[in-house]
mmCIF file of C-alpha atoms in Angstrom:
data_model
loop_
_atom_site.group_PDB
_atom_site.id
_atom_site.type_symbol
_atom_site.label_atom_id
_atom_site.label_comp_id
_atom_site.label_asym_id
_atom_site.label_seq_id
_atom_site.Cartn_x
_atom_site.Cartn_y
_atom_site.Cartn_z
ATOM 1 C CA UNK A 946 -7.777 -4.316 38.615
ATOM 2 C CA UNK A 947 -5.798 -3.072 35.611
ATOM 3 C CA UNK A 948 -3.125 -3.033 37.930
ATOM 4 C CA UNK A 949 -3.626 -6.417 39.325
ATOM 5 C CA UNK A 950 -3.693 -7.812 36.465
ATOM 6 C CA UNK A 951 -0.223 -6.344 35.097
ATOM 7 C CA UNK A 952 1.532 -7.356 38.596
ATOM 8 C CA UNK A 953 0.273 -10.557 37.525
ATOM 9 C CA UNK A 954 2.168 -10.429 33.765
ATOM 10 C CA UNK A 955 4.307 -9.660 35.345
ATOM 11 C CA UNK A 956 4.908 -12.387 38.220
ATOM 12 C CA UNK A 957 3.943 -14.851 35.107
ATOM 13 C CA UNK A 958 6.684 -13.159 33.075
ATOM 14 C CA UNK A 959 9.146 -13.948 35.983
ATOM 15 C CA UNK A 960 7.930 -17.089 36.756
ATOM 16 C CA UNK A 961 8.540 -18.243 32.832
ATOM 17 C CA UNK A 962 12.593 -16.895 33.347
ATOM 18 C CA UNK A 963 13.043 -18.288 36.307
ATOM 19 C CA UNK A 964 11.358 -21.894 34.860
ATOM 20 C CA UNK A 965 13.932 -21.353 31.923
ATOM 21 C CA UNK A 966 16.918 -21.101 34.072
ATOM 22 C CA UNK A 967 15.861 -24.030 36.169
ATOM 23 C CA UNK A 968 15.470 -26.082 33.144
ATOM 24 C CA UNK A 969 18.832 -25.544 32.329
ATOM 25 C CA UNK A 970 20.595 -25.850 35.475
ATOM 26 C CA UNK A 971 18.870 -29.698 35.438
ATOM 27 C CA UNK A 972 20.082 -30.463 31.884
ATOM 28 C CA UNK A 973 23.702 -29.523 32.457
ATOM 29 C CA UNK A 974 23.463 -31.806 35.820
ATOM 30 C CA UNK A 975 24.323 -29.493 38.344
ATOM 31 C CA UNK A 976 27.133 -27.272 36.271
ATOM 32 C CA UNK A 977 26.951 -23.949 37.312
ATOM 33 C CA UNK A 978 26.397 -22.037 34.219
ATOM 34 C CA UNK A 979 24.082 -18.403 33.765
ATOM 35 C CA UNK A 980 21.358 -17.822 32.072
ATOM 36 C CA UNK A 981 21.740 -16.485 28.470
ATOM 37 C CA UNK A 982 19.571 -14.198 29.048
ATOM 38 C CA UNK A 983 20.584 -12.602 25.930
ATOM 39 C CA UNK A 984 19.756 -15.831 23.873
ATOM 40 C CA UNK A 985 16.146 -16.035 25.876
ATOM 41 C CA UNK A 986 15.957 -12.389 24.596
ATOM 42 C CA UNK A 987 16.374 -12.886 21.318
ATOM 43 C CA UNK A 988 14.471 -15.728 20.963
ATOM 44 C CA UNK A 989 11.262 -13.365 22.407
ATOM 45 C CA UNK A 990 12.073 -11.009 20.114
ATOM 46 C CA UNK A 991 11.739 -13.876 17.037
ATOM 47 C CA UNK A 992 8.552 -14.968 18.794
ATOM 48 C CA UNK A 993 7.437 -11.403 18.257
ATOM 49 C CA UNK A 994 7.325 -11.058 22.781
ATOM 50 C CA UNK A 995 9.451 -7.447 22.715
ATOM 51 C CA UNK A 996 8.441 -6.635 26.316
ATOM 52 C CA UNK A 997 9.056 -9.745 28.117
ATOM 53 C CA UNK A 998 12.793 -9.384 26.073
ATOM 54 C CA UNK A 999 13.379 -6.261 27.617
ATOM 55 C CA UNK A 1000 12.298 -8.123 30.916
ATOM 56 C CA UNK A 1001 14.816 -10.454 29.768
ATOM 57 C CA UNK A 1002 17.671 -7.953 28.897
ATOM 58 C CA UNK A 1003 17.152 -6.173 32.254
ATOM 59 C CA UNK A 1004 18.689 -9.871 33.841
ATOM 60 C CA UNK A 1005 22.105 -8.768 32.000
ATOM 61 C CA UNK A 1006 25.239 -7.654 34.417
ATOM 62 C CA UNK A 1007 26.724 -4.950 31.803
ATOM 63 C CA UNK A 1008 29.571 -4.492 34.270
ATOM 64 C CA UNK A 1009 30.524 -8.456 32.960
ATOM 65 C CA UNK A 1010 33.342 -7.633 30.702
ATOM 66 C CA UNK A 1011 32.075 -11.020 28.839
ATOM 67 C CA UNK A 1012 29.517 -9.042 28.674
ATOM 68 C CA UNK A 1013 28.741 -8.365 24.594
ATOM 69 C CA UNK A 1014 27.369 -5.174 24.309
ATOM 70 C CA UNK A 1015 27.443 -4.485 21.090
ATOM 71 C CA UNK A 1016 25.048 -7.358 20.527
ATOM 72 C CA UNK A 1017 22.684 -6.029 24.104
ATOM 73 C CA UNK A 1018 21.854 -3.082 22.868
ATOM 74 C CA UNK A 1019 21.115 -4.093 19.273
ATOM 75 C CA UNK A 1020 18.402 -6.656 21.066
ATOM 76 C CA UNK A 1021 16.885 -4.092 22.931
ATOM 77 C CA UNK A 1022 17.154 -1.498 20.573
ATOM 78 C CA UNK A 1023 14.619 -3.871 18.337
ATOM 79 C CA UNK A 1024 12.196 -4.752 21.295
ATOM 80 C CA UNK A 1025 12.102 -1.058 21.535
ATOM 81 C CA UNK A 1026 11.225 -0.479 18.029
ATOM 82 C CA UNK A 1027 8.472 -3.222 17.536
ATOM 83 C CA UNK A 1028 6.834 -1.280 20.948
ATOM 84 C CA UNK A 1029 7.291 2.164 18.681
ATOM 85 C CA UNK A 1030 8.922 3.618 21.117
ATOM 86 C CA UNK A 1031 11.842 5.007 18.801
ATOM 87 C CA UNK A 1032 13.728 7.869 20.839
ATOM 88 C CA UNK A 1033 14.278 5.130 23.183
ATOM 89 C CA UNK A 1034 15.246 2.589 19.885
ATOM 90 C CA UNK A 1035 17.302 5.078 19.020
ATOM 91 C CA UNK A 1036 19.439 5.930 22.237
ATOM 92 C CA UNK A 1037 20.426 1.967 22.187
ATOM 93 C CA UNK A 1038 21.153 1.651 19.003
ATOM 94 C CA UNK A 1039 23.857 4.617 18.634
ATOM 95 C CA UNK A 1040 25.044 2.691 21.768
ATOM 96 C CA UNK A 1041 25.172 -1.352 19.711
ATOM 97 C CA UNK A 1042 27.345 1.365 17.164
ATOM 98 C CA UNK A 1043 29.420 2.999 19.834
ATOM 99 C CA UNK A 1044 30.474 -0.691 21.240
ATOM 100 C CA UNK A 1045 31.428 -2.080 18.587
ATOM 101 C CA UNK A 1046 28.393 -2.991 16.160
ATOM 102 C CA UNK A 1047 29.766 -4.003 13.055
ATOM 103 C CA UNK A 1048 26.710 -5.642 11.430
ATOM 104 C CA UNK A 1049 25.686 -2.779 8.624
ATOM 105 C CA UNK A 1050 22.029 -3.753 9.264
ATOM 106 C CA UNK A 1051 22.314 -1.949 12.313
ATOM 107 C CA UNK A 1052 22.490 1.322 9.933
ATOM 108 C CA UNK A 1053 19.286 0.088 8.115
ATOM 109 C CA UNK A 1054 17.354 0.102 11.558
ATOM 110 C CA UNK A 1055 18.646 3.202 12.779
ATOM 111 C CA UNK A 1056 17.238 4.435 8.987
ATOM 112 C CA UNK A 1057 13.605 3.593 10.233
ATOM 113 C CA UNK A 1058 14.005 4.760 14.103
ATOM 114 C CA UNK A 1059 15.267 8.529 12.513
ATOM 115 C CA UNK A 1060 12.230 8.531 9.669
ATOM 116 C CA UNK A 1061 9.535 7.787 12.350
ATOM 117 C CA UNK A 1062 11.366 10.551 14.632
ATOM 118 C CA UNK A 1063 11.143 13.033 11.233
ATOM 119 C CA UNK A 1064 15.119 13.345 11.439
ATOM 120 C CA UNK A 1065 15.718 13.363 7.514
ATOM 121 C CA UNK A 1066 19.414 14.376 7.497
ATOM 122 C CA UNK A 1067 19.851 11.934 9.868
ATOM 123 C CA UNK A 1068 17.923 8.959 7.959
ATOM 124 C CA UNK A 1069 19.883 9.898 4.494
ATOM 125 C CA UNK A 1070 23.284 9.468 7.105
ATOM 126 C CA UNK A 1071 22.468 6.157 8.004
ATOM 127 C CA UNK A 1072 21.770 4.720 4.404
ATOM 128 C CA UNK A 1073 24.731 5.893 3.253
ATOM 129 C CA UNK A 1074 26.589 4.202 6.261
ATOM 130 C CA UNK A 1075 24.504 1.142 5.334
ATOM 131 C CA UNK A 1076 26.553 0.633 1.822
ATOM 132 C CA UNK A 1077 26.276 -2.812 -0.065
ATOM 133 C CA UNK A 1078 22.780 -3.281 2.213
ATOM 134 C CA UNK A 1079 21.197 -0.354 0.196
ATOM 135 C CA UNK A 1080 21.501 -2.187 -3.118
ATOM 136 C CA UNK A 1081 19.128 -5.095 -1.241
ATOM 137 C CA UNK A 1082 16.217 -3.324 -0.610
ATOM 138 C CA UNK A 1083 14.467 -0.795 -2.623
ATOM 139 C CA UNK A 1084 12.415 0.217 0.147
ATOM 140 C CA UNK A 1085 15.874 1.646 1.649
ATOM 141 C CA UNK A 1086 16.052 4.029 -1.584
ATOM 142 C CA UNK A 1087 13.209 4.939 -1.570
ATOM 143 C CA UNK A 1088 12.872 6.141 1.825
ATOM 144 C CA UNK A 1089 16.162 7.878 1.285
ATOM 145 C CA UNK A 1090 14.043 9.717 -1.615
ATOM 146 C CA UNK A 1091 11.191 10.813 0.824
ATOM 147 C CA UNK A 1092 13.552 12.126 3.478
ATOM 148 C CA UNK A 1093 15.805 14.755 0.561
ATOM 149 C CA UNK A 1094 12.221 15.487 -0.447
ATOM 150 C CA UNK A 1095 11.004 16.441 2.419
ATOM 151 C CA UNK A 1096 13.720 18.504 3.567
ATOM 152 C CA UNK A 1097 12.812 20.484 -0.133
ATOM 153 C CA UNK A 1098 15.967 18.630 -1.523
ATOM 154 C CA UNK A 1099 14.120 17.800 -4.678
ATOM 155 C CA UNK A 1100 17.224 17.193 -7.340
ATOM 156 C CA UNK A 1101 18.862 14.915 -4.275
ATOM 157 C CA UNK A 1102 15.349 13.221 -4.337
ATOM 158 C CA UNK A 1103 14.787 13.093 -8.362
ATOM 159 C CA UNK A 1104 18.658 11.341 -8.534
ATOM 160 C CA UNK A 1105 17.477 8.590 -5.829
ATOM 161 C CA UNK A 1106 14.478 8.114 -7.212
ATOM 162 C CA UNK A 1107 16.809 7.509 -10.869
ATOM 163 C CA UNK A 1108 19.149 5.246 -8.203
ATOM 164 C CA UNK A 1109 16.140 2.921 -7.528
ATOM 165 C CA UNK A 1110 14.873 2.983 -11.257
ATOM 166 C CA UNK A 1111 18.444 1.707 -12.050
ATOM 167 C CA UNK A 1112 19.354 -0.912 -9.217
ATOM 168 C CA UNK A 1113 15.393 -1.990 -9.158
ATOM 169 C CA UNK A 1114 14.419 -1.946 -13.527
ATOM 170 C CA UNK A 1115 11.095 -4.175 -12.126
ATOM 171 C CA UNK A 1116 10.194 -2.232 -9.054
ATOM 172 C CA UNK A 1117 7.662 0.588 -10.324
ATOM 173 C CA UNK A 1118 7.754 2.151 -7.150
ATOM 174 C CA UNK A 1119 10.183 5.038 -7.673
ATOM 175 C CA UNK A 1120 8.314 5.553 -11.051
ATOM 176 C CA UNK A 1121 5.248 6.261 -9.569
ATOM 177 C CA UNK A 1122 6.880 8.529 -6.797
ATOM 178 C CA UNK A 1123 8.152 10.656 -9.307
ATOM 179 C CA UNK A 1124 4.730 11.121 -11.339
ATOM 180 C CA UNK A 1125 3.669 12.521 -7.909
ATOM 181 C CA UNK A 1126 6.987 14.708 -7.447
ATOM 182 C CA UNK A 1127 6.795 16.028 -10.894
ATOM 183 C CA UNK A 1128 3.230 17.128 -10.829
ATOM 184 C CA UNK A 1129 4.113 19.077 -6.986
ATOM 185 C CA UNK A 1130 6.804 20.894 -8.554
ATOM 186 C CA UNK A 1131 4.257 22.138 -11.174
ATOM 187 C CA UNK A 1132 5.944 20.055 -13.937
ATOM 188 C CA UNK A 1133 2.803 18.878 -14.970
ATOM 189 C CA UNK A 1134 3.685 17.637 -18.210
ATOM 190 C CA UNK A 1135 6.684 15.237 -17.249
ATOM 191 C CA UNK A 1136 4.259 13.810 -14.987
ATOM 192 C CA UNK A 1137 1.308 13.006 -16.947
ATOM 193 C CA UNK A 1138 3.670 11.470 -19.652
ATOM 194 C CA UNK A 1139 5.436 9.276 -16.140
ATOM 195 C CA UNK A 1140 2.388 8.901 -14.717
ATOM 196 C CA UNK A 1141 0.952 7.284 -18.622
ATOM 197 C CA UNK A 1142 4.031 5.213 -18.847
ATOM 198 C CA UNK A 1143 4.027 3.437 -15.394
ATOM 199 C CA UNK A 1144 0.593 2.801 -16.133
ATOM 200 C CA UNK A 1145 0.821 0.645 -19.183
ATOM 201 C CA UNK A 1146 4.395 -0.738 -18.176
ATOM 202 C CA UNK A 1147 2.890 -1.560 -13.868
ATOM 203 C CA UNK A 1148 0.008 -3.870 -13.266
ATOM 204 C CA UNK A 1149 -1.732 -0.822 -11.911
ATOM 205 C CA UNK A 1150 -4.531 -1.517 -9.931
ATOM 206 C CA UNK A 1151 -7.709 1.263 -9.419
ATOM 207 C CA UNK A 1152 -6.092 2.921 -6.745
ATOM 208 C CA UNK A 1153 -3.037 4.092 -8.822
ATOM 209 C CA UNK A 1154 -5.200 5.709 -11.246
ATOM 210 C CA UNK A 1155 -6.985 7.155 -8.942
ATOM 211 C CA UNK A 1156 -3.662 8.077 -6.890
ATOM 212 C CA UNK A 1157 -2.189 9.484 -10.279
ATOM 213 C CA UNK A 1158 -5.164 11.339 -11.645
ATOM 214 C CA UNK A 1159 -6.325 13.051 -8.784
ATOM 215 C CA UNK A 1160 -2.632 14.185 -8.581
ATOM 216 C CA UNK A 1161 -3.742 15.887 -12.079
ATOM 217 C CA UNK A 1162 -6.787 17.193 -11.401
ATOM 218 C CA UNK A 1163 -5.302 19.067 -8.166
ATOM 219 C CA UNK A 1164 -2.452 20.243 -10.385
ATOM 220 C CA UNK A 1165 -5.661 21.696 -12.645
ATOM 221 C CA UNK A 1166 -4.259 19.356 -15.639
ATOM 222 C CA UNK A 1167 -7.801 18.629 -16.096
ATOM 223 C CA UNK A 1168 -7.164 16.678 -19.761
ATOM 224 C CA UNK A 1169 -4.603 14.745 -18.171
ATOM 225 C CA UNK A 1170 -6.533 13.848 -15.595
ATOM 226 C CA UNK A 1171 -9.650 13.133 -17.861
ATOM 227 C CA UNK A 1172 -7.934 10.721 -20.234
ATOM 228 C CA UNK A 1173 -6.447 8.937 -17.327
ATOM 229 C CA UNK A 1174 -9.935 8.937 -15.607
ATOM 230 C CA UNK A 1175 -11.113 7.876 -18.748
ATOM 231 C CA UNK A 1176 -9.485 4.775 -19.047
ATOM 232 C CA UNK A 1177 -9.488 3.349 -15.606
ATOM 233 C CA UNK A 1178 -13.366 3.806 -15.924
ATOM 234 C CA UNK A 1179 -13.122 1.220 -18.862
ATOM 235 C CA UNK A 1180 -10.665 -1.139 -16.931
ATOM 236 C CA UNK A 1181 -12.692 -0.528 -13.516
ATOM 237 C CA UNK A 1182 -16.614 -0.104 -14.572
ATOM 238 C CA UNK A 1183 -17.575 -1.369 -11.124
ATOM 239 C CA UNK A 1184 -15.095 1.158 -8.559
ATOM 240 C CA UNK A 1185 -17.462 3.692 -7.595
ATOM 241 C CA UNK A 1186 -13.797 5.727 -6.618
ATOM 242 C CA UNK A 1187 -13.150 5.902 -10.104
ATOM 243 C CA UNK A 1188 -16.906 7.145 -10.941
ATOM 244 C CA UNK A 1189 -16.422 9.820 -8.233
ATOM 245 C CA UNK A 1190 -13.515 11.247 -9.362
ATOM 246 C CA UNK A 1191 -13.879 11.423 -12.340
ATOM 247 C CA UNK A 1192 -17.756 13.107 -11.879
ATOM 248 C CA UNK A 1193 -15.878 15.472 -9.534
ATOM 249 C CA UNK A 1194 -12.955 16.457 -12.184
ATOM 250 C CA UNK A 1195 -16.065 16.838 -14.904
ATOM 251 C CA UNK A 1196 -16.957 19.586 -12.223
ATOM 252 C CA UNK A 1197 -13.841 21.606 -11.315
ATOM 253 C CA UNK A 1198 -14.387 21.982 -15.225
ATOM 254 C CA UNK A 1199 -18.581 23.551 -14.843
ATOM 255 C CA UNK A 1200 -19.484 20.018 -16.962
ATOM 256 C CA UNK A 1201 -21.976 19.763 -14.457
ATOM 257 C CA UNK A 1202 -24.431 17.467 -16.715
ATOM 258 C CA UNK A 1203 -21.571 15.062 -17.998
ATOM 259 C CA UNK A 1204 -20.932 14.557 -14.119
ATOM 260 C CA UNK A 1205 -24.005 13.760 -13.330
ATOM 261 C CA UNK A 1206 -24.481 11.903 -15.923
ATOM 262 C CA UNK A 1207 -21.451 9.236 -14.786
ATOM 263 C CA UNK A 1208 -23.173 9.543 -11.240
ATOM 264 C CA UNK A 1209 -25.908 8.120 -13.033
ATOM 265 C CA UNK A 1210 -24.787 4.785 -13.893
ATOM 266 C CA UNK A 1211 -22.457 4.755 -11.158
ATOM 267 C CA UNK A 1212 -25.604 4.686 -8.929
ATOM 268 C CA UNK A 1213 -26.808 1.585 -10.623
ATOM 269 C CA UNK A 1214 -24.532 -0.896 -8.438
ATOM 270 C CA UNK A 1215 -24.170 1.850 -5.690
ATOM 271 C CA UNK A 1216 -27.322 3.817 -5.039
ATOM 272 C CA UNK A 1217 -25.956 5.878 -2.528
ATOM 273 C CA UNK A 1218 -24.526 8.064 -4.910
ATOM 274 C CA UNK A 1219 -27.544 8.709 -5.791
ATOM 275 C CA UNK A 1220 -28.354 11.668 -4.095
ATOM 276 C CA UNK A 1221 -25.392 13.216 -5.211
ATOM 277 C CA UNK A 1222 -26.052 12.382 -8.602
ATOM 278 C CA UNK A 1223 -29.619 13.862 -8.553
ATOM 279 C CA UNK A 1224 -27.796 17.020 -6.691
ATOM 280 C CA UNK A 1225 -25.542 17.615 -9.743
ATOM 281 C CA UNK A 1226 -28.622 17.780 -12.093
ATOM 282 C CA UNK A 1227 -30.389 20.345 -9.786
ATOM 283 C CA UNK A 1228 -27.744 22.390 -9.889
ATOM 284 C CA UNK A 1229 -27.485 22.273 -13.858
ATOM 285 C CA UNK A 1230 -31.266 23.166 -13.498
ATOM 286 C CA UNK A 1231 -32.107 19.512 -14.977
ATOM 287 C CA UNK A 1232 -34.778 19.874 -12.317
ATOM 288 C CA UNK A 1233 -37.443 17.022 -13.436
ATOM 289 C CA UNK A 1234 -34.075 14.518 -13.649
ATOM 290 C CA UNK A 1235 -33.129 15.168 -10.530
ATOM 291 C CA UNK A 1236 -36.696 14.742 -9.215
ATOM 292 C CA UNK A 1237 -37.295 11.593 -10.986
ATOM 293 C CA UNK A 1238 -33.650 10.198 -9.494
ATOM 294 C CA UNK A 1239 -34.809 11.675 -6.018
ATOM 295 C CA UNK A 1240 -37.861 9.485 -5.975
ATOM 296 C CA UNK A 1241 -35.203 6.421 -5.407
ATOM 297 C CA UNK A 1242 -33.251 8.232 -2.242
ATOM 298 C CA UNK A 1243 -33.300 5.489 0.263
ATOM 299 C CA UNK A 1244 -31.976 7.991 3.392
ATOM 300 C CA UNK A 1245 -35.166 10.103 3.570
ATOM 301 C CA UNK A 1246 -33.862 13.455 4.992
ATOM 302 C CA UNK A 1247 -31.481 13.221 2.290
ATOM 303 C CA UNK A 1248 -34.292 12.837 -0.117
ATOM 304 C CA UNK A 1249 -36.730 15.087 1.113
ATOM 305 C CA UNK A 1250 -34.612 17.662 1.677
ATOM 306 C CA UNK A 1251 -33.532 17.702 -1.383
ATOM 307 C CA UNK A 1252 -37.075 17.349 -3.179
ATOM 308 C CA UNK A 1253 -38.102 20.591 -1.079
ATOM 309 C CA UNK A 1254 -35.353 22.171 -3.199
ATOM 310 C CA UNK A 1255 -36.088 20.995 -5.924
ATOM 311 C CA UNK A 1256 -39.688 21.629 -5.853
ATOM 312 C CA UNK A 1257 -38.562 25.067 -4.434
ATOM 313 C CA UNK A 1258 -36.644 25.808 -8.261
ATOM 314 C CA UNK A 1259 -39.726 24.520 -10.549
ATOM 315 C CA UNK A 1260 -42.227 26.508 -8.129
ATOM 316 C CA UNK A 1261 -44.231 24.312 -7.654
ATOM 317 C CA UNK A 1262 -44.973 25.808 -3.648
ATOM 318 C CA UNK A 1263 -47.941 23.733 -2.734
ATOM 319 C CA UNK A 1264 -46.228 20.543 -3.385
ATOM 320 C CA UNK A 1265 -42.957 21.640 -1.563
ATOM 321 C CA UNK A 1266 -45.602 23.902 1.119
ATOM 322 C CA UNK A 1267 -47.381 19.929 1.774
ATOM 323 C CA UNK A 1268 -44.140 18.222 2.608
ATOM 324 C CA UNK A 1269 -44.927 19.449 5.617
ATOM 325 C CA UNK A 1270 -45.475 16.686 7.824
ATOM 326 C CA UNK A 1271 -43.003 14.350 5.822
ATOM 327 C CA UNK A 1272 -40.195 16.623 6.896
ATOM 328 C CA UNK A 1273 -41.489 17.184 11.170
ATOM 329 C CA UNK A 1274 -41.290 13.374 11.049
ATOM 330 C CA UNK A 1275 -37.890 13.036 9.704
ATOM 331 C CA UNK A 1276 -36.616 15.734 12.177
ATOM 332 C CA UNK A 1277 -35.786 18.296 9.308
ATOM 333 C CA UNK A 1278 -37.701 20.904 10.839
ATOM 334 C CA UNK A 1279 -34.927 21.089 13.261
ATOM 335 C CA UNK A 1280 -32.238 22.442 10.012
ATOM 336 C CA UNK A 1281 -33.209 25.946 9.901
ATOM 337 C CA UNK A 1282 -32.577 26.595 5.998
ATOM 338 C CA UNK A 1283 -35.161 23.306 5.785
ATOM 339 C CA UNK A 1284 -37.821 25.680 8.103
ATOM 340 C CA UNK A 1285 -37.153 28.704 5.896
ATOM 341 C CA UNK A 1286 -37.774 26.831 2.547
ATOM 342 C CA UNK A 1287 -40.690 25.752 4.041
ATOM 343 C CA UNK A 1288 -41.926 28.637 5.140
ATOM 344 C CA UNK A 1289 -41.146 30.237 1.800
ATOM 345 C CA UNK A 1290 -43.461 27.562 -0.093
ATOM 346 C CA UNK A 1291 -45.890 27.725 2.182
ATOM 347 C CA UNK A 1292 -45.996 31.508 1.917
ATOM 348 C CA UNK A 1293 -45.656 31.356 -1.592
ATOM 349 C CA UNK A 1294 -48.869 29.516 -2.089
ATOM 350 C CA UNK A 1295 -50.398 32.213 0.428
ATOM 351 C CA UNK A 1296 -50.740 30.302 3.665
ATOM 352 C CA UNK A 1297 -49.829 32.853 5.798
ATOM 353 C CA UNK A 1298 -50.539 31.993 9.545
ATOM 354 C CA UNK A 1299 -48.624 28.483 8.571
ATOM 355 C CA UNK A 1300 -45.594 30.019 7.569
ATOM 356 C CA UNK A 1301 -45.721 32.490 10.370
ATOM 357 C CA UNK A 1302 -46.165 29.788 12.886
ATOM 358 C CA UNK A 1303 -42.602 28.207 11.016
ATOM 359 C CA UNK A 1304 -40.875 31.801 11.070
ATOM 360 C CA UNK A 1305 -41.264 32.626 14.981
ATOM 361 C CA UNK A 1306 -38.462 29.399 14.854
ATOM 362 C CA UNK A 1307 -35.740 30.916 13.223
ATOM 363 C CA UNK A 1308 -32.940 31.810 15.523
ATOM 364 C CA UNK A 1309 -30.415 32.464 12.734
ATOM 365 C CA UNK A 1310 -29.294 36.144 11.932
ATOM 366 C CA UNK A 1311 -29.545 35.870 8.369
ATOM 367 C CA UNK A 1312 -32.810 33.900 8.435
ATOM 368 C CA UNK A 1313 -34.397 36.068 10.674
ATOM 369 C CA UNK A 1314 -33.877 38.739 8.489
ATOM 370 C CA UNK A 1315 -34.851 36.751 5.750
ATOM 371 C CA UNK A 1316 -38.162 35.712 7.610
ATOM 372 C CA UNK A 1317 -38.759 39.522 9.015
ATOM 373 C CA UNK A 1318 -39.419 40.209 4.898
ATOM 374 C CA UNK A 1319 -41.412 37.509 4.194
ATOM 375 C CA UNK A 1320 -43.475 38.898 7.187
ATOM 376 C CA UNK A 1321 -43.134 42.156 5.571
ATOM 377 C CA UNK A 1322 -44.590 41.000 2.508
ATOM 378 C CA UNK A 1323 -47.251 38.699 3.854
ATOM 379 C CA UNK A 1324 -48.519 42.281 5.021
ATOM 380 C CA UNK A 1325 -48.474 43.466 1.979
ATOM 381 C CA UNK A 1326 -50.210 41.057 0.235
ATOM 382 C CA UNK A 1327 -52.948 41.614 2.982
ATOM 383 C CA UNK A 1328 -53.555 44.602 1.990
ATOM 384 C CA UNK A 1329 -52.908 45.195 -1.494
ATOM 385 C CA UNK A 1330 -53.718 41.993 -2.788
ATOM 386 C CA UNK A 1331 -53.467 42.503 -6.381
ATOM 387 C CA UNK A 1332 -49.788 42.845 -5.789
ATOM 388 C CA UNK A 1333 -49.454 39.388 -4.691
ATOM 389 C CA UNK A 1334 -51.037 37.606 -7.674
#
């Protein structure tokens, strides 16, 4: 069926081309003039029909000495670019240059193709050949800087960014890129300084604060990251991405209470963060606070699993054991760790037969070992109850 549809589409394109040819013949009142298939291809490219443009170009006579081969290969290269066939695009554009294409824009197209093919050295050479065109397009300088960076020619990359800043002083992409490059190079103080400058001078969005803050965080420059993210939290109070990154930056430093409080506040706008806030409070040892937040979690599986761990931490074994039916209904007993935790709660509540029933389901080697130890303790409790009081 798909093959038939493809054939029909092919026939429609041919009919379209033939129709165009017939209209040209009629318009010239029987004056024999060939269809300009290259012009037709150019129109199709402009209209976004790259596949049809290639079909039209197939009708061009490349043996005809009057054929403009430079234009032919340029059009063909652009069509392949639009179809993301970069290898074919490269070959066509190179042929355009060999056949006399003088327009420097051809090298811009080649630079884009080379970069897509990860040939960064050729990307740089093509941008150099583009000449004055580079000074008209900030993205080309950015592409050159990125190519140098990927070739690990860091000095040349930074110089390219400086060049971009000089030519396009109002375009802050170069300053932003330098922040990340300096962070990767381990020049954290310089990265932080440039990051603040970028955020101050540009109309920075929340994503900019997040990107720069996270770069500093990953570089373990936690205080600089916190300074930027705290500002972002004030400017974008409704963006939970800022809150999450800020919380995780505090977590990286072991400041659990600060992280939990930030997520708790963010959860007022995004309830999905409630579980994470409760979990961090649990890890911080604030079990009653964690249990309070746990009550509002909507995801039942997350809620019950977390509640079980909190109750065990509080040594409220009877309450934990009484969760058996809830754990069963939510399907959590398929989780071997949950089943062992329930068995432990039942054991601690001296409900040995029920505990044994759940231990029978353990297959995980480590949990099976722990289960065997629980069984041994249960036997001790039966024979020497005074040891289990």
